[in-house]
Amino acid sequence: RVWIARGRAERSAKRVRRAMPAERVYATALTARSVKAAECGSRESLSVQFAASTPLFKRAKVLIVARLAGVAVQVEEDSAELEGAASRTCVLVTKEGPVTQSNAVVRYLAALRPEAEMYGSSHYEEAVVDEWLEMSVMELEVAVMAVMEHGSVVRGAAKADVEKACKALDAYLATRTYLASERTTAADVAVVCALHAAFTELALVDPKTLVQHYAHLVRWYLTCRHAFRPELGEEKVVSSVAPKTGGSVAPPPKAGGSVAAKPRPAEDALGLLKPQFARSRTRLKELLARGESAVGAEVTVKGWVRSVREAEKGRTNFVELNDGSCLSSIQVVASKASTTRFETLKSSGGAGASLAVTGEVVASMGKGQAIEVRARSVTVLGPTRGGENRSVGAQYYPLAKKFHTADHLRTHAHLRPRSRLGSAVVRVRHALAFATHEFFNAQGFLYIHTPLITAADCEGAGEQFTVTTLLADEGKPADVPLTATGAVDYSKDFFGKKTGLTVSGQLNVETHAVSLADCYTFGPTFRAENSHTTRHLAEFWMIEPEMAFADRDDAQANAEKLLKHVVRAALDDRPEDLAFLDKFYGGGTLLARLEALAADEPFARVSYADAVDMLRAEIAKDPSAWQFPDVAFGTDLATEHERWLAETAFGTCVFVYDYPKSIKAFYMRDNDDPLDTVAAFDLLAPGVGELVGGSQREERLDALTRKILDAGLDPDDYWWYLDLRKFGSVPHAGYGLGFDRLVCYVTAQDNIRDVAAFPRYPGNAAF
C-alpha cells in the first residue's frame, strides 16, 4: 500500500512537472477557487465532530489546518454518533454532506481557502502535499495507533518503522525548510502531529538519538511544533476554533498559581529544549505552573527576597521569594522549630537578599496562592548590606516592596529587573525578540549582522555620532591633525576617513538582499539627536528586513504579518506579565488592544494626500484643540496627527503611503505622479503613532545618483551602494521597525527609557 501510494504521487508529480510552464493556468484556477471558496465560506457553517476515543494528534491535525487556513469551525467533542465506529473518529459536517477520516478533512479544509496555500501554491506542491499526507498515515499513524491499541506487543516493530521514517525525513529536510513549500502546509501539520504522538506520548524514539543523528528533522519539527502549540495541548486554545456549548473547555488556573503557559510535554519527553546542564534548583515558573500537582515534592528553590513577614513572635517567617522566571513569587514558610539555619534569615537583611531554600511543597492556606514551600533548610547566599560600615538591613535596599516611580527605577536601572514592572517588561521584550527571529526564519529570510561603524549616513540627516581616535585621553586640541583649510584631517584617523555609529543597517543589508533575495538585520542603531522626548533614545534597536523582487505593497504586507505574529507570540507566551501590565499600566484596555491588532482583520490603508485632507477637515472644526494645527501637503505629520488617524479616523493600525519626496530619505523610489511623491509608507498604531517606516528602494542608477547629490551627500561615499544598481539591479523594498517603540506599545509604557535596559539619551550614559 505504501508503494502504491508513493507511485501514484510520483506519477502525479511527473505529470505536473511536464506541464509546468502553466503556472499562469494554475494562478487562474487558484483565483477561481478562491472566489468560489469565499462564496462558500460566506454561507456555510462548518462543524467538526470528534469521538471521545479520537487521539490528540488527529484532533490537533484538523484544528491546526483549520486555524492556519483561516477556516472557522465549530468543535463538537465526545460525539456519541461516532462512538463504536472505529473508522470514524473524526467527521466534518458540511452542507454537501459529511467528510470522514482526518486526512480527508484536512484536504477539504486546506482546499477551502487556497489563498492560504495550505495545499501549496502550484500543482507540483499539491502533489507533494498529497504524497506526505499518505506517508503520515502509512508510515507514522499506523505505527502510533498500533502501539496505542496493542501496547508492547507491537512496540518493537512500530519503533523500527518510526525510526526509519525519521531517517528518511532527515535526509529529505537537509535541503528544504518545509516538506512541500517555503512555508507550512498541510503536509507539515500531518507529519508533525504524528511525530508528536510518537515522540511525547509513546517515546518511540530516544531523544539523544534524535539530537545526535537527525538534526535537520529536529530543526523542522521544533519550528513547526512551536507554531502548533495551542492544538497540541501546550498552550491555550486559539480563538478561531470555537467549541460548542457542552464541549470540553480547559478549567481556569487556580488562584495564586502562575498563569504562564502550561509545561510543554514535548520538552519533557524529548529534552530538546532543556538546558544542557543540570540545574541545582527548580525554577518558580515550572513549579507554580504545576500547581497542586506538585504537593509533596521535595524541591530546592533559589531567588531574591521581596518581603519577609514574621509571626508567632518571630518564631515563624513568611518569605516572598522570586527568581525572575515569572512574575509570581512563592511563599516560603520557615520556622525556628523545623528549619535548619533559621536564625540566618534575621542576619540576611530581608528584602533584596538572596536565598537557597530546600523543603516540601505543600498546599497553601493563604489567600491568593495555591502552593507554598515548607522550608527544611535555608541558606543565605547574599545578604542586603548598606551604609558606610556595610551593615545588614532591608532599609538599605532601594527597591523595597512598595510602589516606585519610573524615575526612581530608572535611577536604579541595575536593579530595575528585580521590580515587578522591570521584570515583566524584560520578559515581554524577550518574547517579542524571539518571535521576530522566529517569523523571519519561517519566512525563509537570512539574518545579516550589519556593521555598527560606518562611513555612510543612511538618513542623510547628519545626526551621527563620530567615531575617532584623534582625541585620545592625553590629547589636546592642538594635537588634532588639520587639513590646509582648518578642518579635521580624518585621513590620519584610525579608519583613514570620517566614520560614525550607524543610524540604520538598511544600506548594508540591501547588499545581501540583492544577492540572496530575502534578508533582515536586527540590532542597535544610534542617533546624535538632542531630543528629550519620551519617544527618542540615542541608542535604540531596529528590525530592518529587505526583500528583492518586491515593491511597496509587498513590504507593507510583510510588516503587517510580522507585527501580528510577534504580538500574538507575546500574548501566548507571556499572559501573566501582560495581565499585570494591563491592570496597572494599560488602563484595562491593553489586552483588548493587542488582541485586536493580532486578529485576522487587515490593517487600514490611506494615501498621504488623503490623510492630509482628513486632518485638515478635522482640525478646521477646532484648531485650538491641536498643538500643531498647520497641516498641508508636505507637512511631516506630528504624533498627534498620527494618533488621530489610527485611533479616531480608522480605529485600527493604518498604513499611510506615498509621502512627499521632500520629507523622506534619498534612497526611496520616486513615484511617477504630479505630486512628486515617493513609494514610502509609515504604519501608525493606536496609542503610539508611527511604529514602522519603509519604502520601495530606488533601483535606477541615474535616479539614485541624482537623489544622493540633491541630499547634499557625496556619491563617492556610496560607490558600493551605487554598484548594486550597476550589476543586475532589481526592484526591492524594505522597512524599519523601531523595536523599543514596539516594546513600549506592547507593555503600555509611555516612556521609551523604561523599556531599554540601560537607556542612552542626552546627558545620560550611566551604567
PDB file of C-alpha atoms in Angstrom, residues 154-259:
ATOM      1  CA  VAL A 154       3.836  -4.286  18.587  1.00  0.00           C
ATOM      2  CA  ARG A 155       6.079  -1.666  20.158  1.00  0.00           C
ATOM      3  CA  GLY A 156       9.324  -3.050  18.707  1.00  0.00           C
ATOM      4  CA  ALA A 157       8.044  -3.119  15.135  1.00  0.00           C
ATOM      5  CA  ALA A 158       6.415   0.306  15.477  1.00  0.00           C
ATOM      6  CA  LYS A 159       9.625   1.782  16.866  1.00  0.00           C
ATOM      7  CA  ALA A 160      11.585   0.477  13.882  1.00  0.00           C
ATOM      8  CA  ASP A 161       9.039   1.952  11.456  1.00  0.00           C
ATOM      9  CA  VAL A 162       9.125   5.374  13.122  1.00  0.00           C
ATOM     10  CA  GLU A 163      12.931   5.466  13.203  1.00  0.00           C
ATOM     11  CA  LYS A 164      13.005   4.525   9.508  1.00  0.00           C
ATOM     12  CA  ALA A 165      10.600   7.392   8.768  1.00  0.00           C
ATOM     13  CA  CYS A 166      12.765   9.785  10.821  1.00  0.00           C
ATOM     14  CA  LYS A 167      15.832   8.837   8.805  1.00  0.00           C
ATOM     15  CA  ALA A 168      14.014   9.479   5.523  1.00  0.00           C
ATOM     16  CA  LEU A 169      12.624  12.785   6.787  1.00  0.00           C
ATOM     17  CA  ASP A 170      16.025  13.984   7.978  1.00  0.00           C
ATOM     18  CA  ALA A 171      17.613  13.275   4.594  1.00  0.00           C
ATOM     19  CA  TYR A 172      14.743  14.989   2.790  1.00  0.00           C
ATOM     20  CA  LEU A 173      14.863  18.099   5.033  1.00  0.00           C
ATOM     21  CA  ALA A 174      18.616  18.554   4.648  1.00  0.00           C
ATOM     22  CA  THR A 175      17.968  20.848   1.676  1.00  0.00           C
ATOM     23  CA  ARG A 176      14.460  22.089   2.490  1.00  0.00           C
ATOM     24  CA  THR A 177      12.813  24.377   5.019  1.00  0.00           C
ATOM     25  CA  TYR A 178       9.435  22.627   4.940  1.00  0.00           C
ATOM     26  CA  LEU A 179       8.114  19.490   3.289  1.00  0.00           C
ATOM     27  CA  ALA A 180       6.311  20.832   0.234  1.00  0.00           C
ATOM     28  CA  SER A 181       6.831  24.577   0.058  1.00  0.00           C
ATOM     29  CA  GLU A 182       8.741  27.509   1.540  1.00  0.00           C
ATOM     30  CA  ARG A 183       6.050  27.760   4.200  1.00  0.00           C
ATOM     31  CA  THR A 184       3.950  25.473   6.358  1.00  0.00           C
ATOM     32  CA  THR A 185       1.446  23.296   4.502  1.00  0.00           C
ATOM     33  CA  ALA A 186      -0.999  20.561   5.473  1.00  0.00           C
ATOM     34  CA  ALA A 187       1.833  18.077   4.903  1.00  0.00           C
ATOM     35  CA  ASP A 188       3.927  19.594   7.704  1.00  0.00           C
ATOM     36  CA  VAL A 189       0.919  19.637  10.015  1.00  0.00           C
ATOM     37  CA  ALA A 190       0.047  15.974   9.455  1.00  0.00           C
ATOM     38  CA  VAL A 191       3.585  14.641   9.827  1.00  0.00           C
ATOM     39  CA  VAL A 192       4.445  16.810  12.850  1.00  0.00           C
ATOM     40  CA  CYS A 193       1.276  15.762  14.690  1.00  0.00           C
ATOM     41  CA  ALA A 194       2.021  12.079  14.099  1.00  0.00           C
ATOM     42  CA  LEU A 195       5.640  12.553  15.211  1.00  0.00           C
ATOM     43  CA  HIS A 196       4.461  14.485  18.268  1.00  0.00           C
ATOM     44  CA  ALA A 197       2.490  11.440  19.391  1.00  0.00           C
ATOM     45  CA  ALA A 198       5.405   9.124  18.648  1.00  0.00           C
ATOM     46  CA  PHE A 199       7.929  11.308  20.495  1.00  0.00           C
ATOM     47  CA  THR A 200       5.977  12.581  23.501  1.00  0.00           C
ATOM     48  CA  GLU A 201       3.117  10.194  24.251  1.00  0.00           C
ATOM     49  CA  LEU A 202       4.768   6.912  23.283  1.00  0.00           C
ATOM     50  CA  ALA A 203       8.521   7.711  23.420  1.00  0.00           C
ATOM     51  CA  LEU A 204       9.189   5.545  20.366  1.00  0.00           C
ATOM     52  CA  VAL A 205      12.454   7.373  19.609  1.00  0.00           C
ATOM     53  CA  ASP A 206      15.236   8.108  22.083  1.00  0.00           C
ATOM     54  CA  PRO A 207      15.748  11.912  22.440  1.00  0.00           C
ATOM     55  CA  LYS A 208      19.524  11.525  22.288  1.00  0.00           C
ATOM     56  CA  THR A 209      19.204   9.663  19.000  1.00  0.00           C
ATOM     57  CA  LEU A 210      17.116  12.482  17.574  1.00  0.00           C
ATOM     58  CA  VAL A 211      19.572  15.180  18.595  1.00  0.00           C
ATOM     59  CA  GLN A 212      22.699  13.298  17.521  1.00  0.00           C
ATOM     60  CA  HIS A 213      21.537  11.828  14.205  1.00  0.00           C
ATOM     61  CA  TYR A 214      18.527  13.779  12.938  1.00  0.00           C
ATOM     62  CA  ALA A 215      19.469  17.468  13.253  1.00  0.00           C
ATOM     63  CA  HIS A 216      17.512  18.559  10.162  1.00  0.00           C
ATOM     64  CA  LEU A 217      14.414  16.750  11.372  1.00  0.00           C
ATOM     65  CA  VAL A 218      14.733  18.277  14.841  1.00  0.00           C
ATOM     66  CA  ARG A 219      15.111  21.808  13.430  1.00  0.00           C
ATOM     67  CA  TRP A 220      11.991  21.443  11.295  1.00  0.00           C
ATOM     68  CA  TYR A 221       9.990  19.634  13.978  1.00  0.00           C
ATOM     69  CA  LEU A 222      10.669  22.226  16.685  1.00  0.00           C
ATOM     70  CA  THR A 223       9.917  25.128  14.324  1.00  0.00           C
ATOM     71  CA  CYS A 224       6.561  23.653  13.359  1.00  0.00           C
ATOM     72  CA  ARG A 225       5.679  22.424  16.828  1.00  0.00           C
ATOM     73  CA  HIS A 226       6.153  25.892  18.289  1.00  0.00           C
ATOM     74  CA  ALA A 227       3.538  27.222  15.883  1.00  0.00           C
ATOM     75  CA  PHE A 228       1.192  24.308  16.653  1.00  0.00           C
ATOM     76  CA  ARG A 229       1.378  24.511  20.454  1.00  0.00           C
ATOM     77  CA  PRO A 230      -2.243  25.562  21.123  1.00  0.00           C
ATOM     78  CA  GLU A 231      -3.739  22.498  19.450  1.00  0.00           C
ATOM     79  CA  LEU A 232      -1.088  20.104  20.752  1.00  0.00           C
ATOM     80  CA  GLY A 233      -2.186  20.889  24.294  1.00  0.00           C
ATOM     81  CA  GLU A 234       0.852  23.013  25.169  1.00  0.00           C
ATOM     82  CA  GLU A 235      -0.869  26.418  25.142  1.00  0.00           C
ATOM     83  CA  LYS A 236      -4.355  27.899  25.445  1.00  0.00           C
ATOM     84  CA  VAL A 237      -6.901  27.072  22.735  1.00  0.00           C
ATOM     85  CA  VAL A 238      -6.889  29.526  19.845  1.00  0.00           C
ATOM     86  CA  SER A 239      -9.900  31.745  19.340  1.00  0.00           C
ATOM     87  CA  SER A 240     -10.515  30.785  15.710  1.00  0.00           C
ATOM     88  CA  VAL A 241     -11.779  27.355  16.714  1.00  0.00           C
ATOM     89  CA  ALA A 242     -14.773  27.682  18.990  1.00  0.00           C
ATOM     90  CA  PRO A 243     -16.122  24.720  20.986  1.00  0.00           C
ATOM     91  CA  LYS A 244     -19.879  24.318  21.009  1.00  0.00           C
ATOM     92  CA  THR A 245     -21.732  24.605  24.262  1.00  0.00           C
ATOM     93  CA  GLY A 246     -21.034  21.471  26.159  1.00  0.00           C
ATOM     94  CA  GLY A 247     -17.662  20.960  24.530  1.00  0.00           C
ATOM     95  CA  SER A 248     -14.569  20.460  26.626  1.00  0.00           C
ATOM     96  CA  VAL A 249     -13.085  23.683  27.912  1.00  0.00           C
ATOM     97  CA  ALA A 250      -9.907  23.830  29.960  1.00  0.00           C
ATOM     98  CA  PRO A 251     -10.557  24.963  33.571  1.00  0.00           C
ATOM     99  CA  PRO A 252      -9.117  28.327  34.664  1.00  0.00           C
ATOM    100  CA  PRO A 253      -5.912  28.328  36.718  1.00  0.00           C
ATOM    101  CA  LYS A 254      -6.313  28.272  40.470  1.00  0.00           C
ATOM    102  CA  ALA A 255      -5.779  31.460  42.390  1.00  0.00           C
ATOM    103  CA  GLY A 256      -2.197  32.098  43.246  1.00  0.00           C
ATOM    104  CA  GLY A 257      -0.820  29.851  40.549  1.00  0.00           C
ATOM    105  CA  SER A 258       1.207  31.209  37.671  1.00  0.00           C
ATOM    106  CA  VAL A 259      -0.895  31.933  34.619  1.00  0.00           C
TER     107      VAL A 259
END
